[in-house]
PDB file of C-alpha atoms in Angstrom:
ATOM      1  CA  MET A  85       4.221  19.660  15.584  1.00 68.00           C
ATOM      2  CA  ILE A  86       6.538  16.801  15.780  1.00 84.00           C
ATOM      3  CA  LEU A  87       4.199  15.187  17.611  1.00 88.00           C
ATOM      4  CA  SER A  88       1.162  15.383  15.555  1.00 84.00           C
ATOM      5  CA  ALA A  89       3.221  14.713  12.134  1.00 85.00           C
ATOM      6  CA  THR A  90       4.780  11.554  13.865  1.00 93.00           C
ATOM      7  CA  LEU A  91       0.956  10.354  14.851  1.00 94.00           C
ATOM      8  CA  ILE A  92      -0.604  11.219  11.150  1.00 90.00           C
ATOM      9  CA  THR A  93       2.145   9.366   9.887  1.00 92.00           C
ATOM     10  CA  LEU A  94       1.771   6.518  11.998  1.00 96.00           C
ATOM     11  CA  ALA A  95      -1.729   6.489  10.886  1.00 95.00           C
ATOM     12  CA  LEU A  96      -0.718   6.541   7.252  1.00 94.00           C
ATOM     13  CA  GLY A  97       1.445   3.663   7.818  1.00 96.00           C
ATOM     14  CA  PHE A  98      -1.318   1.602   9.703  1.00 97.00           C
ATOM     15  CA  TYR A  99      -4.334   2.458   7.455  1.00 95.00           C
ATOM     16  CA  SER A 100      -2.080   1.741   4.292  1.00 96.00           C
ATOM     17  CA  LEU A 101      -0.512  -1.456   5.710  1.00 97.00           C
ATOM     18  CA  GLY A 102      -4.194  -2.643   6.428  1.00 96.00           C
ATOM     19  CA  VAL A 103      -5.733  -1.539   3.177  1.00 96.00           C
ATOM     20  CA  TRP A 104      -2.909  -2.701   0.882  1.00 96.00           C
ATOM     21  CA  SER A 105      -2.332  -6.112   2.296  1.00 97.00           C
ATOM     22  CA  GLU A 106      -5.876  -6.801   2.150  1.00 96.00           C
ATOM     23  CA  ARG A 107      -6.157  -5.825  -1.571  1.00 95.00           C
ATOM     24  CA  VAL A 108      -3.222  -8.200  -2.038  1.00 96.00           C
ATOM     25  CA  ALA A 109      -5.021 -10.872  -0.399  1.00 95.00           C
ATOM     26  CA  ARG A 110      -8.500  -9.882  -2.012  1.00 94.00           C
ATOM     27  CA  TYR A 111      -9.724 -11.122   1.459  1.00 95.00           C
ATOM     28  CA  LEU A 112     -10.633  -9.068   4.694  1.00 96.00           C
ATOM     29  CA  LYS A 113      -8.803 -11.011   7.560  1.00 96.00           C
ATOM     30  CA  PRO A 114      -9.266  -9.797  11.401  1.00 97.00           C
ATOM     31  CA  TRP A 115      -5.581  -8.436  11.347  1.00 98.00           C
ATOM     32  CA  HIS A 116      -6.297  -5.998   8.592  1.00 97.00           C
ATOM     33  CA  VAL A 117      -9.503  -4.486  10.672  1.00 97.00           C
ATOM     34  CA  ALA A 118      -7.022  -4.107  13.463  1.00 98.00           C
ATOM     35  CA  ALA A 119      -4.655  -2.377  11.185  1.00 98.00           C
ATOM     36  CA  PHE A 120      -7.633  -0.018  10.412  1.00 97.00           C
ATOM     37  CA  TRP A 121      -8.539   0.775  14.174  1.00 98.00           C
ATOM     38  CA  VAL A 122      -5.127   1.616  14.891  1.00 98.00           C
ATOM     39  CA  GLY A 123      -4.671   3.940  12.172  1.00 96.00           C
ATOM     40  CA  LEU A 124      -7.922   5.276  12.958  1.00 96.00           C
ATOM     41  CA  PHE A 125      -6.480   5.581  16.581  1.00 97.00           C
ATOM     42  CA  PHE A 126      -3.573   7.446  15.460  1.00 96.00           C
ATOM     43  CA  ASP A 127      -5.425   9.883  13.087  1.00 94.00           C
ATOM     44  CA  ALA A 128      -7.502  11.030  15.427  1.00 94.00           C
ATOM     45  CA  PHE A 129      -4.756  11.608  18.309  1.00 94.00           C
ATOM     46  CA  GLY A 130      -2.510  13.251  15.934  1.00 91.00           C
ATOM     47  CA  THR A 131      -5.873  15.528  14.331  1.00 87.00           C
ATOM     48  CA  LEU A 132      -6.369  16.673  17.994  1.00 88.00           C
ATOM     49  CA  ALA A 133      -2.836  17.458  18.418  1.00 88.00           C
ATOM     50  CA  MET A 134      -2.904  19.428  15.286  1.00 83.00           C
ATOM     51  CA  HIS A 135      -6.010  21.411  16.449  1.00 81.00           C
ATOM     52  CA  ARG A 136      -4.152  22.251  19.521  1.00 82.00           C
ATOM     53  CA  LEU A 137      -1.211  23.694  17.604  1.00 76.00           C
ATOM     54  CA  ALA A 138      -3.654  25.646  15.106  1.00 71.00           C
ATOM     55  CA  GLN A 139      -3.795  29.306  15.407  1.00 72.00           C
ATOM     56  CA  GLY A 140      -7.102  31.328  14.889  1.00 69.00           C
ATOM     57  CA  SER A 141     -10.854  30.189  15.368  1.00 73.00           C
ATOM     58  CA  PHE A 142     -11.968  26.557  14.337  1.00 69.00           C
ATOM     59  CA  ASN A 143     -13.437  26.722  11.141  1.00 71.00           C
ATOM     60  CA  LEU A 144     -15.404  23.501   9.934  1.00 71.00           C
ATOM     61  CA  PHE A 145     -15.493  24.593   6.453  1.00 76.00           C
ATOM     62  CA  ALA A 146     -12.154  25.388   5.726  1.00 76.00           C
ATOM     63  CA  PRO A 147     -10.981  23.070   2.828  1.00 73.00           C
ATOM     64  CA  HIS A 148      -8.132  21.265   5.015  1.00 71.00           C
ATOM     65  CA  THR A 149     -10.715  20.898   7.943  1.00 81.00           C
ATOM     66  CA  LEU A 150     -13.715  19.780   6.235  1.00 86.00           C
ATOM     67  CA  THR A 151     -11.643  17.192   4.324  1.00 86.00           C
ATOM     68  CA  GLY A 152     -10.165  16.013   7.333  1.00 86.00           C
ATOM     69  CA  GLN A 153     -13.223  15.494   9.106  1.00 89.00           C
ATOM     70  CA  ILE A 154     -14.806  13.742   6.107  1.00 91.00           C
ATOM     71  CA  ALA A 155     -11.692  11.413   5.966  1.00 90.00           C
ATOM     72  CA  LEU A 156     -11.871  10.875   9.908  1.00 93.00           C
ATOM     73  CA  TRP A 157     -15.664   9.712   9.671  1.00 94.00           C
ATOM     74  CA  LEU A 158     -14.922   7.869   6.516  1.00 94.00           C
ATOM     75  CA  MET A 159     -12.346   5.599   8.434  1.00 94.00           C
ATOM     76  CA  LEU A 160     -14.647   5.375  11.432  1.00 96.00           C
ATOM     77  CA  ILE A 161     -17.416   3.745   9.231  1.00 96.00           C
ATOM     78  CA  HIS A 162     -14.872   1.785   7.153  1.00 96.00           C
ATOM     79  CA  ALA A 163     -13.803   0.115  10.436  1.00 97.00           C
ATOM     80  CA  VAL A 164     -16.806  -0.504  11.787  1.00 97.00           C
ATOM     81  CA  TRP A 165     -18.240  -2.160   8.733  1.00 96.00           C
ATOM     82  CA  ALA A 166     -15.071  -3.966   8.292  1.00 96.00           C
ATOM     83  CA  THR A 167     -15.634  -5.121  12.108  1.00 97.00           C
ATOM     84  CA  ARG A 168     -18.872  -6.435  11.326  1.00 96.00           C
ATOM     85  CA  VAL A 169     -17.931  -7.741   8.037  1.00 96.00           C
ATOM     86  CA  VAL A 170     -15.316  -9.738   9.575  1.00 96.00           C
ATOM     87  CA  LYS A 171     -17.688 -11.001  12.447  1.00 95.00           C
ATOM     88  CA  LYS A 172     -20.876 -11.929  10.693  1.00 92.00           C
ATOM     89  CA  GLY A 173     -20.250 -10.929   6.662  1.00 86.00           C
ATOM     90  CA  SER A 174     -20.554 -13.665   3.868  1.00 91.00           C
ATOM     91  CA  LYS A 175     -17.332 -14.759   1.905  1.00 91.00           C
ATOM     92  CA  LYS A 176     -18.521 -12.800  -0.653  1.00 92.00           C
ATOM     93  CA  ALA A 177     -18.671  -9.722   1.449  1.00 93.00           C
ATOM     94  CA  ARG A 178     -15.150 -10.276   2.854  1.00 94.00           C
ATOM     95  CA  LEU A 179     -13.519 -10.836  -0.753  1.00 92.00           C
ATOM     96  CA  GLY A 180     -15.011  -7.541  -2.296  1.00 90.00           C
ATOM     97  CA  PHE A 181     -14.467  -5.418   0.826  1.00 92.00           C
ATOM     98  CA  HIS A 182     -11.254  -4.253  -0.380  1.00 90.00           C
ATOM     99  CA  ARG A 183     -12.691  -2.062  -3.145  1.00 89.00           C
ATOM    100  CA  TYR A 184     -14.413  -0.151  -0.411  1.00 91.00           C
ATOM    101  CA  SER A 185     -11.075  -0.176   1.653  1.00 93.00           C
ATOM    102  CA  LEU A 186      -8.973   1.581  -1.387  1.00 92.00           C
ATOM    103  CA  ILE A 187     -11.578   4.328  -1.838  1.00 93.00           C
ATOM    104  CA  VAL A 188     -11.642   5.631   1.800  1.00 92.00           C
ATOM    105  CA  TRP A 189      -7.786   5.244   1.574  1.00 92.00           C
ATOM    106  CA  LEU A 190      -7.661   7.570  -1.394  1.00 92.00           C
ATOM    107  CA  ILE A 191      -9.904  10.245  -0.215  1.00 91.00           C
ATOM    108  CA  TRP A 192      -7.704  10.002   3.377  1.00 90.00           C
ATOM    109  CA  LEU A 193      -4.726  11.196   1.225  1.00 90.00           C
ATOM    110  CA  ILE A 194      -6.430  14.197   0.267  1.00 88.00           C
ATOM    111  CA  PRO A 195      -6.013  15.991   4.002  1.00 84.00           C
ATOM    112  CA  TYR A 196      -2.824  14.088   4.484  1.00 83.00           C
ATOM    113  CA  PHE A 197      -1.165  15.515   1.448  1.00 83.00           C
ATOM    114  CA  GLY A 198      -2.706  18.836   1.859  1.00 79.00           C
ATOM    115  CA  GLY A 199      -1.718  19.246   5.715  1.00 69.00           C
ATOM    116  CA  MET A 200       1.787  18.432   4.296  1.00 64.00           C
ATOM    117  CA  TYR A 201       1.678  21.126   1.927  1.00 66.00           C
ATOM    118  CA  LEU A 202       0.278  23.475   4.449  1.00 63.00           C
ATOM    119  CA  GLY A 203       2.998  22.486   6.888  1.00 58.00           C
ATOM    120  CA  MET A 204       5.546  23.359   4.096  1.00 57.00           C
ATOM    121  CA  GLY A 205       4.552  26.421   3.761  1.00 59.00           C
ATOM    122  CA  LYS A 206       5.471  27.793   7.379  1.00 56.00           C
TER     123      LYS A 206
END
């Protein structure tokens, strides 16, 4: 339990660092993209670790599982898109990207806090 919670919390830290520093700078920089990818890495492995701890059968439509999957896929799309914008995007795209980053981060918080709530019940 401690490993999975640590990995998910590292995901929160790196992803938040990337999102909020990009928001403050109002310009997407390569190190922001690196923070997105590191956050995604920790989230994916934290999710895998939590899956191994879970009891019962896997149910994709359970609310926490579904929101977690949506958040992971959005993080992946976000990281890929951010990578593309940094490599080939216009200055305008780099200036406005923070809006999308904030939306993905807010959606990601739903399963993060949901998992925290579920964990407190045990």
